[in-house]
PDB file of C-alpha atoms and ligand atoms in Angstrom:
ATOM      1  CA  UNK A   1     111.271 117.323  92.752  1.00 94.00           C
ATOM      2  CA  UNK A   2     114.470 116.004  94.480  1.00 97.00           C
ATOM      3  CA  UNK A   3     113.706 112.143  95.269  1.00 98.00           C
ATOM      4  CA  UNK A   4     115.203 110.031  97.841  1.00 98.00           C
ATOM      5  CA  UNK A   5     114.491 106.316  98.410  1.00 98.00           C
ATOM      6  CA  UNK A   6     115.182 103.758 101.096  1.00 98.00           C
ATOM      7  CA  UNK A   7     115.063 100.623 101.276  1.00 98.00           C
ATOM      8  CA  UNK A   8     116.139  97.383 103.090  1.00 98.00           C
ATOM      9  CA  UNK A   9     115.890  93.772 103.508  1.00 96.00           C
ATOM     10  CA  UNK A  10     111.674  93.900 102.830  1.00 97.00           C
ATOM     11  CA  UNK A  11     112.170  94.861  99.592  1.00 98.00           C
ATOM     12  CA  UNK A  12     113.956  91.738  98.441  1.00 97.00           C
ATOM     13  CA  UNK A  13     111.643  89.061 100.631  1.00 96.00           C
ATOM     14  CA  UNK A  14     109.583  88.450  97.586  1.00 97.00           C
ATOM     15  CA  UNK A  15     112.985  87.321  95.740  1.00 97.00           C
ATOM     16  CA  UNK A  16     113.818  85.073  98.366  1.00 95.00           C
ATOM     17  CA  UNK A  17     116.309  86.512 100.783  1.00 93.00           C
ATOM     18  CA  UNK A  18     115.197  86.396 104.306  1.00 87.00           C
ATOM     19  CA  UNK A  19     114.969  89.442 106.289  1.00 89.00           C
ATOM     20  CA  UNK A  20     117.235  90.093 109.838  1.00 84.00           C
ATOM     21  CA  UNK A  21     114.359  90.130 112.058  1.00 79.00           C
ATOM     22  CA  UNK A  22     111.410  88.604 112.552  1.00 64.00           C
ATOM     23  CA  UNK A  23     109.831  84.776 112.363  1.00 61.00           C
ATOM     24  CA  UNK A  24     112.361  82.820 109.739  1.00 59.00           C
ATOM     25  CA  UNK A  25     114.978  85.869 110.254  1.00 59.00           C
ATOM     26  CA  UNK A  26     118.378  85.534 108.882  1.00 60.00           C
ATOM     27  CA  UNK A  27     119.597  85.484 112.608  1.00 57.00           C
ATOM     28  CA  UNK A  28     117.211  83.023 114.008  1.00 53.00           C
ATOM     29  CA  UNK A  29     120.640  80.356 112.836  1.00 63.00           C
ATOM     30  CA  UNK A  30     123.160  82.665 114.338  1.00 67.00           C
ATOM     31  CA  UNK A  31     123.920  84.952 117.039  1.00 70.00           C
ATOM     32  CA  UNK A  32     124.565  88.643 115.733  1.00 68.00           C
ATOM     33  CA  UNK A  33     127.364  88.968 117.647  1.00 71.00           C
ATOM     34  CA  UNK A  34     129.019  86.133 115.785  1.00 77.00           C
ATOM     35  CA  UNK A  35     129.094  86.814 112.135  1.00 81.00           C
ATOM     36  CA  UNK A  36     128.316  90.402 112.175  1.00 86.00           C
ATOM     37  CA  UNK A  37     130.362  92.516 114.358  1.00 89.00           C
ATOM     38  CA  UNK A  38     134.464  93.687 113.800  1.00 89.00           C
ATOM     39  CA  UNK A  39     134.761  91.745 116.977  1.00 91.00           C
ATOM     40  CA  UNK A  40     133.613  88.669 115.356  1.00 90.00           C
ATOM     41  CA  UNK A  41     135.792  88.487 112.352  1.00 91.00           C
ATOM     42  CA  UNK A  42     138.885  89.047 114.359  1.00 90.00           C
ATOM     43  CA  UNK A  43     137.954  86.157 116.475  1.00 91.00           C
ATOM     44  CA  UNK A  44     136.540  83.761 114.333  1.00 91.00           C
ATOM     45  CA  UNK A  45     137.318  84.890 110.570  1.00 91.00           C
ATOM     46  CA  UNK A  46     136.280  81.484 109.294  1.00 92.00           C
ATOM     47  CA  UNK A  47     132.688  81.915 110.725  1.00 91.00           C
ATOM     48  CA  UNK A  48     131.991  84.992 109.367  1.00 92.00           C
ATOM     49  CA  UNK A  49     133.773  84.600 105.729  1.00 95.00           C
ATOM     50  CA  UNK A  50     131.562  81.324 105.336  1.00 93.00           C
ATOM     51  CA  UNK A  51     128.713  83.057 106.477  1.00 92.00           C
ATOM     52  CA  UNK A  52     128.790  85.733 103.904  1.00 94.00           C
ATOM     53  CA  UNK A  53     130.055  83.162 101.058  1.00 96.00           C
ATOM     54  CA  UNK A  54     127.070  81.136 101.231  1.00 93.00           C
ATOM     55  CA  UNK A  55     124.425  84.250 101.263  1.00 93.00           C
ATOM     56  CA  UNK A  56     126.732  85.352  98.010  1.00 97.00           C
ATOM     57  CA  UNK A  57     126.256  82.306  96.713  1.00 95.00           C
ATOM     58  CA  UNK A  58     122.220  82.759  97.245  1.00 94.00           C
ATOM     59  CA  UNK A  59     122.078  85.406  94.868  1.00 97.00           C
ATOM     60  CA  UNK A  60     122.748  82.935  92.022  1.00 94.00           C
ATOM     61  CA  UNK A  61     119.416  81.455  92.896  1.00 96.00           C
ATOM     62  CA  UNK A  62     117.301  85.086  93.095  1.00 98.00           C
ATOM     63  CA  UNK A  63     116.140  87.210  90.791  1.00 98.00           C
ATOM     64  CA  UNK A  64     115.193  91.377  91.226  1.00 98.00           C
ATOM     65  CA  UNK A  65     111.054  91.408  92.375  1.00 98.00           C
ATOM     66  CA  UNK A  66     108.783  94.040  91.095  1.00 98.00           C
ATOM     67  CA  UNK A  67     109.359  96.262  94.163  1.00 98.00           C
ATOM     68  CA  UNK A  68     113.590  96.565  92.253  1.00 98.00           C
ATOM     69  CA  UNK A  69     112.268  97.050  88.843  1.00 98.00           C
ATOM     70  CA  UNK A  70     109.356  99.347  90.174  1.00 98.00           C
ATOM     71  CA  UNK A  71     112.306 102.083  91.238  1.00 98.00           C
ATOM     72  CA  UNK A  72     114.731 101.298  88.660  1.00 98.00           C
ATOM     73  CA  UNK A  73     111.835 102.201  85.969  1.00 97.00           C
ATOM     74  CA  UNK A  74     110.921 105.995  87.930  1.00 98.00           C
ATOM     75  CA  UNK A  75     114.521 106.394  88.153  1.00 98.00           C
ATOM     76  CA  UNK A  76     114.652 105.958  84.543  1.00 97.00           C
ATOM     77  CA  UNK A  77     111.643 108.779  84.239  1.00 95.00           C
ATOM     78  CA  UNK A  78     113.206 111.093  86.813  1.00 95.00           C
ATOM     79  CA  UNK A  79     116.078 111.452  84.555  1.00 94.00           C
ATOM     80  CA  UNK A  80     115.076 111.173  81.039  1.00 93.00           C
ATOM     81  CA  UNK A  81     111.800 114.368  81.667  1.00 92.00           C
ATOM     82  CA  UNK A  82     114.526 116.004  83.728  1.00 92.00           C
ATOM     83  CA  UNK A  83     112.284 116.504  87.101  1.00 93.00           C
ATOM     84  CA  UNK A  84     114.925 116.493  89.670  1.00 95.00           C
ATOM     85  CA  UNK A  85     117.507 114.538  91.382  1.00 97.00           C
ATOM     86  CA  UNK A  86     116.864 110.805  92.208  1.00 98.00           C
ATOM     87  CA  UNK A  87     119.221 108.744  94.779  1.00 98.00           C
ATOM     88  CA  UNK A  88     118.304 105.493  95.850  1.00 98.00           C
ATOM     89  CA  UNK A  89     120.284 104.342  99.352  1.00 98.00           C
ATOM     90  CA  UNK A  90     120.115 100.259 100.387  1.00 98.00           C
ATOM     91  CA  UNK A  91     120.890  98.650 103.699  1.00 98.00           C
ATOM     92  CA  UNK A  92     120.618  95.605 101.406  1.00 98.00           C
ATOM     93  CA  UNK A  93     123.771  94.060 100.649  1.00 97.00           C
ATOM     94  CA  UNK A  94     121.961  92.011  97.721  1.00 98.00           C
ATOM     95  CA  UNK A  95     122.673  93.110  94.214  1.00 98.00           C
ATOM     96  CA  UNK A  96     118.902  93.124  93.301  1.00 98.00           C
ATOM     97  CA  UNK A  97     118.852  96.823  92.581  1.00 98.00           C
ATOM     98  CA  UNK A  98     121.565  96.738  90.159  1.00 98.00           C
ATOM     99  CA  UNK A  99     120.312  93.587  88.987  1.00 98.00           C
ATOM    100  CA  UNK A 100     116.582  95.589  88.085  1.00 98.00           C
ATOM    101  CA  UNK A 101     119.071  98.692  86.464  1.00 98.00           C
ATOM    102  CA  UNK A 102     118.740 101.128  89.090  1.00 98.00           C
ATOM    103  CA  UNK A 103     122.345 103.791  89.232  1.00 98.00           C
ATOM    104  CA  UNK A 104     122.346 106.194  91.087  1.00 98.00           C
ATOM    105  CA  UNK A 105     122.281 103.736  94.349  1.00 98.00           C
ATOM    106  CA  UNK A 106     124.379 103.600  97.318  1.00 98.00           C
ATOM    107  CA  UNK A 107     125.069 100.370  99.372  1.00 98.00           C
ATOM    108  CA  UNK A 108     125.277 102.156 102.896  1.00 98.00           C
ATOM    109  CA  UNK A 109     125.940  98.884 104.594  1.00 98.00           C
ATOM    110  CA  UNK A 110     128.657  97.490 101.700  1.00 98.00           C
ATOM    111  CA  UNK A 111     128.440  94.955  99.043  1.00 98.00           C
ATOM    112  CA  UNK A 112     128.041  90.775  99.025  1.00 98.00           C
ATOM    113  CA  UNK A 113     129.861  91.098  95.640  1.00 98.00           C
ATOM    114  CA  UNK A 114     132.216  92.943  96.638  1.00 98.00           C
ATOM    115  CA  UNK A 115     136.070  92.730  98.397  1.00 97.00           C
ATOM    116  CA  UNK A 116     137.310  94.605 100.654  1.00 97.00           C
ATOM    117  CA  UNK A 117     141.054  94.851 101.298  1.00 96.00           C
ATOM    118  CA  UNK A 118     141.401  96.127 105.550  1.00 93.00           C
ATOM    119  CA  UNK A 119     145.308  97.638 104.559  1.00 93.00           C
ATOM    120  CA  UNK A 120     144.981 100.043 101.780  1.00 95.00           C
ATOM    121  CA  UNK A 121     141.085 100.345 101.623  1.00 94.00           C
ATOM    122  CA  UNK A 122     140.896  98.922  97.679  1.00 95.00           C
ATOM    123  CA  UNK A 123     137.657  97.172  96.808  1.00 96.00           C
ATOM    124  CA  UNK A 124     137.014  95.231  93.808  1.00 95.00           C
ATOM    125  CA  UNK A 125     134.024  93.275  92.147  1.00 96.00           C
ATOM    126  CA  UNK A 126     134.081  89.788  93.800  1.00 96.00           C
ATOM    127  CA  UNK A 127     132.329  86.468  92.882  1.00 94.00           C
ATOM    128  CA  UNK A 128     132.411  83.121  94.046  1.00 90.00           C
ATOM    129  CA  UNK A 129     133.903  82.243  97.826  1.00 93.00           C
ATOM    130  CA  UNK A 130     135.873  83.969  99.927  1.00 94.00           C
ATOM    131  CA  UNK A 131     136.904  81.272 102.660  1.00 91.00           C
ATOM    132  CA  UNK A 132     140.894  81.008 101.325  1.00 90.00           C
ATOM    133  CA  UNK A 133     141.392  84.378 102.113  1.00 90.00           C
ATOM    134  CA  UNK A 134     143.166  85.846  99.486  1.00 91.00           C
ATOM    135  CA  UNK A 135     145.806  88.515  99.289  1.00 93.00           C
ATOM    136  CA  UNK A 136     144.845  91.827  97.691  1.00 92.00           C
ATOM    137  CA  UNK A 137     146.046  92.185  94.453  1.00 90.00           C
ATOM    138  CA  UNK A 138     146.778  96.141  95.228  1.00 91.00           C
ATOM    139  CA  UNK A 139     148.815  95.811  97.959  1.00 93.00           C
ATOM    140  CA  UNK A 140     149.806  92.470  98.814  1.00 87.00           C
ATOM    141  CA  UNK A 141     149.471  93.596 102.282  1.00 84.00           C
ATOM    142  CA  UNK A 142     146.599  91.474 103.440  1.00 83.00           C
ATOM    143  CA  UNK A 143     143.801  89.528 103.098  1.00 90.00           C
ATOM    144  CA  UNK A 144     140.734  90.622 101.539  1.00 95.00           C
ATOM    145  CA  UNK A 145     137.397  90.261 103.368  1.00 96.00           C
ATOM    146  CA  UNK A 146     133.704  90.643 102.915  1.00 97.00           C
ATOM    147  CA  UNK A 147     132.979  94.480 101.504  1.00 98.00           C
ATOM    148  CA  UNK A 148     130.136  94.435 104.707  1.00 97.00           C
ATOM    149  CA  UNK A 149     129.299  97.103 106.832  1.00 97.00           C
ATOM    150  CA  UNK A 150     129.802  94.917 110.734  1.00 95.00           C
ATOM    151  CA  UNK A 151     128.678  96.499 113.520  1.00 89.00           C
ATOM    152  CA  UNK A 152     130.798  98.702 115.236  1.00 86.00           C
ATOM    153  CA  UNK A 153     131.450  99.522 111.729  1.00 94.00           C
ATOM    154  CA  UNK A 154     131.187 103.453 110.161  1.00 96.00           C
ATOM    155  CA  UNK A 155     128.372 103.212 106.430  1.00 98.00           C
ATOM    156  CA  UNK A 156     129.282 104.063 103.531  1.00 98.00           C
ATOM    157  CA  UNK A 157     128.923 107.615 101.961  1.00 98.00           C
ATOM    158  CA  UNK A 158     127.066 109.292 104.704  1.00 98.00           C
ATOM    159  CA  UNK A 159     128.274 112.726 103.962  1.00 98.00           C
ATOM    160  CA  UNK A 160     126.460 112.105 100.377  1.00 98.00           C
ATOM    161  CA  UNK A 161     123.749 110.694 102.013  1.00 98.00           C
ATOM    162  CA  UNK A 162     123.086 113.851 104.650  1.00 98.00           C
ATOM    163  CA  UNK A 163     123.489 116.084 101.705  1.00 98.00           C
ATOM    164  CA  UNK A 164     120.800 114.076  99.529  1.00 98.00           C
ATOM    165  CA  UNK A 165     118.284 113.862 102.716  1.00 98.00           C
ATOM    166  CA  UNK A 166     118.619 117.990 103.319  1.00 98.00           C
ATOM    167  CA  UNK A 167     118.196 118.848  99.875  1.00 98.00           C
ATOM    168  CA  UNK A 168     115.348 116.088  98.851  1.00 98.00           C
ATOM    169  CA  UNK A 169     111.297 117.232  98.983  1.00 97.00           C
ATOM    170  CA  UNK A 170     109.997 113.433  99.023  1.00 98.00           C
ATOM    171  CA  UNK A 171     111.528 110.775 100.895  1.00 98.00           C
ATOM    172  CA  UNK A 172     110.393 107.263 101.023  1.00 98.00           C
ATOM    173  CA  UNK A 173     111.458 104.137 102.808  1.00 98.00           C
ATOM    174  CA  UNK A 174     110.812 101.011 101.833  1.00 98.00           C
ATOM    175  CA  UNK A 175     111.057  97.378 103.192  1.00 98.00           C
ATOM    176  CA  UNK A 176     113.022  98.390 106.585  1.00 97.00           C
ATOM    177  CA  UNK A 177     112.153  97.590 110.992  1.00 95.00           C
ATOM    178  CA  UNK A 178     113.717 101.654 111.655  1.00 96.00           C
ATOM    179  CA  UNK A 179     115.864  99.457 114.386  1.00 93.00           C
ATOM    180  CA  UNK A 180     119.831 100.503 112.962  1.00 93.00           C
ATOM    181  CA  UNK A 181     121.122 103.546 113.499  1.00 95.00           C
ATOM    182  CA  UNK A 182     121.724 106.116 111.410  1.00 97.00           C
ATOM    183  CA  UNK A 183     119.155 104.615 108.588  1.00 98.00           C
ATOM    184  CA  UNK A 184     116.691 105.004 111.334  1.00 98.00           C
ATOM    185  CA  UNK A 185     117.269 108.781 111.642  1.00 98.00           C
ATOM    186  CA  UNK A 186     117.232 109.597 107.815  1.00 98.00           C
ATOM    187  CA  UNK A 187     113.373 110.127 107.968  1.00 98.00           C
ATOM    188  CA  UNK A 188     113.431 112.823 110.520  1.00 98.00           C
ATOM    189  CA  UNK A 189     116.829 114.555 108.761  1.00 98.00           C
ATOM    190  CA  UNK A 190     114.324 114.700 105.781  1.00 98.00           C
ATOM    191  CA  UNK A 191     111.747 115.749 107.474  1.00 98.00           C
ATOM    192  CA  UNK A 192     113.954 118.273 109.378  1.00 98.00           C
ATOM    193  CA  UNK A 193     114.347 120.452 105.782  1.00 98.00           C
ATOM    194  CA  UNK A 194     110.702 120.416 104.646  1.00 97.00           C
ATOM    195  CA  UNK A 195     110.456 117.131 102.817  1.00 98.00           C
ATOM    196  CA  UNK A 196     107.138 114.725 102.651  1.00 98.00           C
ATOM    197  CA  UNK A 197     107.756 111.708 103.903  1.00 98.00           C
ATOM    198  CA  UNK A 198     106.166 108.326 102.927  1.00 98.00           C
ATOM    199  CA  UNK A 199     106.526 104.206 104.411  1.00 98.00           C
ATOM    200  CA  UNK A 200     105.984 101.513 102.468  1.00 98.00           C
ATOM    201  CA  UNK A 201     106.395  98.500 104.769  1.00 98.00           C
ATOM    202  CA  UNK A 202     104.360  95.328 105.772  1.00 97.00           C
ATOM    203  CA  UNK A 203     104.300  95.857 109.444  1.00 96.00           C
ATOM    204  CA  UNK A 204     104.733  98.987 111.629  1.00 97.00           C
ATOM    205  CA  UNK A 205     108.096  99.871 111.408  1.00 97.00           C
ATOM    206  CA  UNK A 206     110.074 101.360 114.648  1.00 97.00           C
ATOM    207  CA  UNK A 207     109.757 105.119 113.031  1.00 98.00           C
ATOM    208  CA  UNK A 208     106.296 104.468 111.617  1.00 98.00           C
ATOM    209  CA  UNK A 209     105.218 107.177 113.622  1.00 98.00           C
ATOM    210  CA  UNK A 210     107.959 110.077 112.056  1.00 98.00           C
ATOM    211  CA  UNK A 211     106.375 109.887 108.580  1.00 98.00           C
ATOM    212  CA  UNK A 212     103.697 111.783 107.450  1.00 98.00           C
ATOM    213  CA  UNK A 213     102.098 109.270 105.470  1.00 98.00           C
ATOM    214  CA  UNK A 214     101.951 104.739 105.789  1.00 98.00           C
ATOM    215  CA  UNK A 215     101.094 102.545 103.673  1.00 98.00           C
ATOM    216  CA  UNK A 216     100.840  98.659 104.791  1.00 98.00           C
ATOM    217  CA  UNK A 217     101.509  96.010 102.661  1.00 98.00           C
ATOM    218  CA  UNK A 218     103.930  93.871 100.103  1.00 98.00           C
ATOM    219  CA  UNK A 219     106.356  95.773  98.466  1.00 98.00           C
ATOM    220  CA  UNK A 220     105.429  94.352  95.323  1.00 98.00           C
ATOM    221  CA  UNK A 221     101.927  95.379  95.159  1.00 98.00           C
ATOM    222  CA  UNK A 222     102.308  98.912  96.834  1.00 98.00           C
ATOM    223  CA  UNK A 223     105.735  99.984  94.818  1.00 98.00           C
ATOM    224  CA  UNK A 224     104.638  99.493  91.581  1.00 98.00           C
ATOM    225  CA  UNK A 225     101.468 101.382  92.417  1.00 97.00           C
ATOM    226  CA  UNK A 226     103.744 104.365  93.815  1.00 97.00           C
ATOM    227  CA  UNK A 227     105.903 104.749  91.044  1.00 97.00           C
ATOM    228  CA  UNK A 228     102.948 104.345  88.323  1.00 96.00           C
ATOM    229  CA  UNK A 229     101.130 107.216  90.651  1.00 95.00           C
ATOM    230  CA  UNK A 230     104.264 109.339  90.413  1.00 95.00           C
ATOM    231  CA  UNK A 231     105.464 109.224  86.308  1.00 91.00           C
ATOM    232  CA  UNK A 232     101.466 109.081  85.826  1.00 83.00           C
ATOM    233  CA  UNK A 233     100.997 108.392  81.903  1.00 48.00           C
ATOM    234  CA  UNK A 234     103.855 109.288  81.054  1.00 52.00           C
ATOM    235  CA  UNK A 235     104.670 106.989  77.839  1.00 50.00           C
ATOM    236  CA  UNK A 236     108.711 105.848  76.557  1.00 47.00           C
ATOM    237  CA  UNK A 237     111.298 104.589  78.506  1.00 45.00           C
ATOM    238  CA  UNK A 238     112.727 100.937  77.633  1.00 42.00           C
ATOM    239  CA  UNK A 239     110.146  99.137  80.146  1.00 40.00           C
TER     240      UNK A 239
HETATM  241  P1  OAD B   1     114.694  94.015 109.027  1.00 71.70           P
HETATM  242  O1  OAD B   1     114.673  92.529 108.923  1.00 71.70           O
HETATM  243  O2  OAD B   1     115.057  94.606 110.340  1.00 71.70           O
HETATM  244  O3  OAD B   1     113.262  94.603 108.640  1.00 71.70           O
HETATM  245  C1  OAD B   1     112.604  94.227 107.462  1.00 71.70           C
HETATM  246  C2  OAD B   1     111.279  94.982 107.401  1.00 71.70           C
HETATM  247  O4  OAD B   1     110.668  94.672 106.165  1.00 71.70           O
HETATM  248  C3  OAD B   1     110.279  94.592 108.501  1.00 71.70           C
HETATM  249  O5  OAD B   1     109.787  95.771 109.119  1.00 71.70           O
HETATM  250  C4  OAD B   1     109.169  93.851 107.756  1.00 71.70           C
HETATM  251  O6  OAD B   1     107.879  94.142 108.278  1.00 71.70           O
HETATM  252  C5  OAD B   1     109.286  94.403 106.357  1.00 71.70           C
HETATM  253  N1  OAD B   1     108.916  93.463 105.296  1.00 71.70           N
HETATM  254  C6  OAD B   1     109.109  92.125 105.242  1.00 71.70           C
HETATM  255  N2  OAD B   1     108.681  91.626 104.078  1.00 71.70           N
HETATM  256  C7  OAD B   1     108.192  92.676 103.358  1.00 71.70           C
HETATM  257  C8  OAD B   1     107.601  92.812 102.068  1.00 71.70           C
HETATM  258  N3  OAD B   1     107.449  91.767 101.240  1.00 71.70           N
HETATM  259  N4  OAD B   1     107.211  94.051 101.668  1.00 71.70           N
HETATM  260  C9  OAD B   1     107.362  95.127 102.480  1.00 71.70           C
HETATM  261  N5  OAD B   1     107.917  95.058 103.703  1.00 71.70           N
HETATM  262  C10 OAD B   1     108.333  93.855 104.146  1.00 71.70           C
HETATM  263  O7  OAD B   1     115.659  94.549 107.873  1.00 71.70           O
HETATM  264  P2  OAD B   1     116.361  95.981 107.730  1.00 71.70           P
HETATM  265  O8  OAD B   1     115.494  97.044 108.282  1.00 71.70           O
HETATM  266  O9  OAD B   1     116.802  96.097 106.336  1.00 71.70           O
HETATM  267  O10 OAD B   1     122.663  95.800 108.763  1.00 71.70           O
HETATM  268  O11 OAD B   1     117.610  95.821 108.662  1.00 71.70           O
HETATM  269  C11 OAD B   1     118.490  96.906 108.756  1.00 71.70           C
HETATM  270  C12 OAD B   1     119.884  96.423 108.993  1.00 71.70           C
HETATM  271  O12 OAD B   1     119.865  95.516 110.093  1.00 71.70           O
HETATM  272  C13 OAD B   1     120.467  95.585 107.877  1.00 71.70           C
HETATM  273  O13 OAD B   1     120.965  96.337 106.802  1.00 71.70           O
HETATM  274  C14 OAD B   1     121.574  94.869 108.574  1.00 71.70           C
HETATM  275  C15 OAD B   1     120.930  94.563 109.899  1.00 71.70           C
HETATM  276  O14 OAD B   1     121.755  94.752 110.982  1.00 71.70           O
HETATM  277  C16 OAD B   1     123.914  95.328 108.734  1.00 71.70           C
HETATM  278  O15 OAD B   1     124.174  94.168 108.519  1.00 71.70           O
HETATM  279  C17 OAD B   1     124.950  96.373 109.004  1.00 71.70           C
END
């Protein structure tokens, strides 16, 4: 069985890291359309560079929940008894998955720890600030900047992403409002080519409604119970 996961900012609220919407939202502190568009980091690159440094810096102070080390551990199954293909996709630009051991993952919406160079498209590990604005190191070109999806701004790996969703027979989405496009549309792609389809959320999401099956609640109560429902009693693995 072909598996694909996804998840976004709910899954990491029980780290720490605020969600986008909602009471105590990352946004309630700034307008959208000031740290988070193209727009915004042409006309006030200090703004948004600071406001990305100091959610990198965050991360020092968070640590993967259950919900992270729930996947990373039926990702480990999925490979090791060889039952199909598992891809995990975050809108999360947290390192939390990688942090809990998941691989096969893909950071649709870019990186905090990463640097991304605007010239010659070069992106490299990055810790610490990135308010100086450094040169890249490839090119010499330009400046580097946050590795973050903005708005107005094309995902990352979509073409791997539509092939994953087509070819998958469960997908489940975890932690995420349905409100940005195109991670709102993956459900119904999936459900388009015959997959099940399963929510894991704490409130009604905006696509609630596409999935064939809900279920309401903390994502580190309800994932755990997933995964230990899917590998069953299945013994091994280094967890
Ligand atoms: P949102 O803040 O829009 O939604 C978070 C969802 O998680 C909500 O539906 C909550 O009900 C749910 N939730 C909160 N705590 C939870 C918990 N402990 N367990 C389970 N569910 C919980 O975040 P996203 O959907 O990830 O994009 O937002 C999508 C994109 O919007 C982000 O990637 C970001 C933003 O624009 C970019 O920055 C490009």
């Amino acid at each position: 069985m072909n598996i694909v996961v996804l998840t976004g900012a709910g899954i990491s609220q029980e780290s720490g890291l605020s969600t986008f919407r909602g009471g105590g939202g990352l946004w309630e502190d700034h307008q959208v359309d000031d740290v988070s568009t193209a727009k915004a980091l042409q006309k006030n690159p200090d703004l948004v560079y600071r406001f990305f440094d100091e959610r990198r810096g965050a991360l020092d102070a968070v640590e993967p929940n259950l919900a992270h080390m729930a996947l990373s551990k039926l990702e480990w199954h999925w490979r090791e008894g060889r039952k199909g293909s598992f891809l995990l996709i975050t809108q999360n630009v947290d390192d939390l998955h990688e942090r809990a051991g998941s691989a096969e993952l893909i950071h649709m919406h870019g990186a905090l720890k990463s640097a991304l160079c605007p010239s010659c498209g070069a992106r490299r590990p990055w810790d610490g600030p990135m308010v100086s604005r450094p040169n890249c190191s490839s090119c010499g070109r330009d400046w580097l900047r946050p590795d973050i999806v903005l708005f107005e701004e094309m995902p990352y790996q979509l073409g791997r992403i539509d092939k994953a969703l087509k070819a998958c027979s469960l997908f489940v989405s975890i932690g995420t409002s349905g409100a940005v496009y195109p991670a709102c549309d993956f459900v119904r792609t999936a459900k388009s080519y015959a997959a099940k389809t399963l929510e894991i959320n704490l409130e009604a999401s905006e696509v609630s409604a596409d999935f064939d099956e809900v279920r309401r609640g903390y994502a580190g109560a309800l994932v755990p119970e997933w995964v230990e429902g899917m590998i069953g009693d299945l013994d091994g693995g280094p967890f």
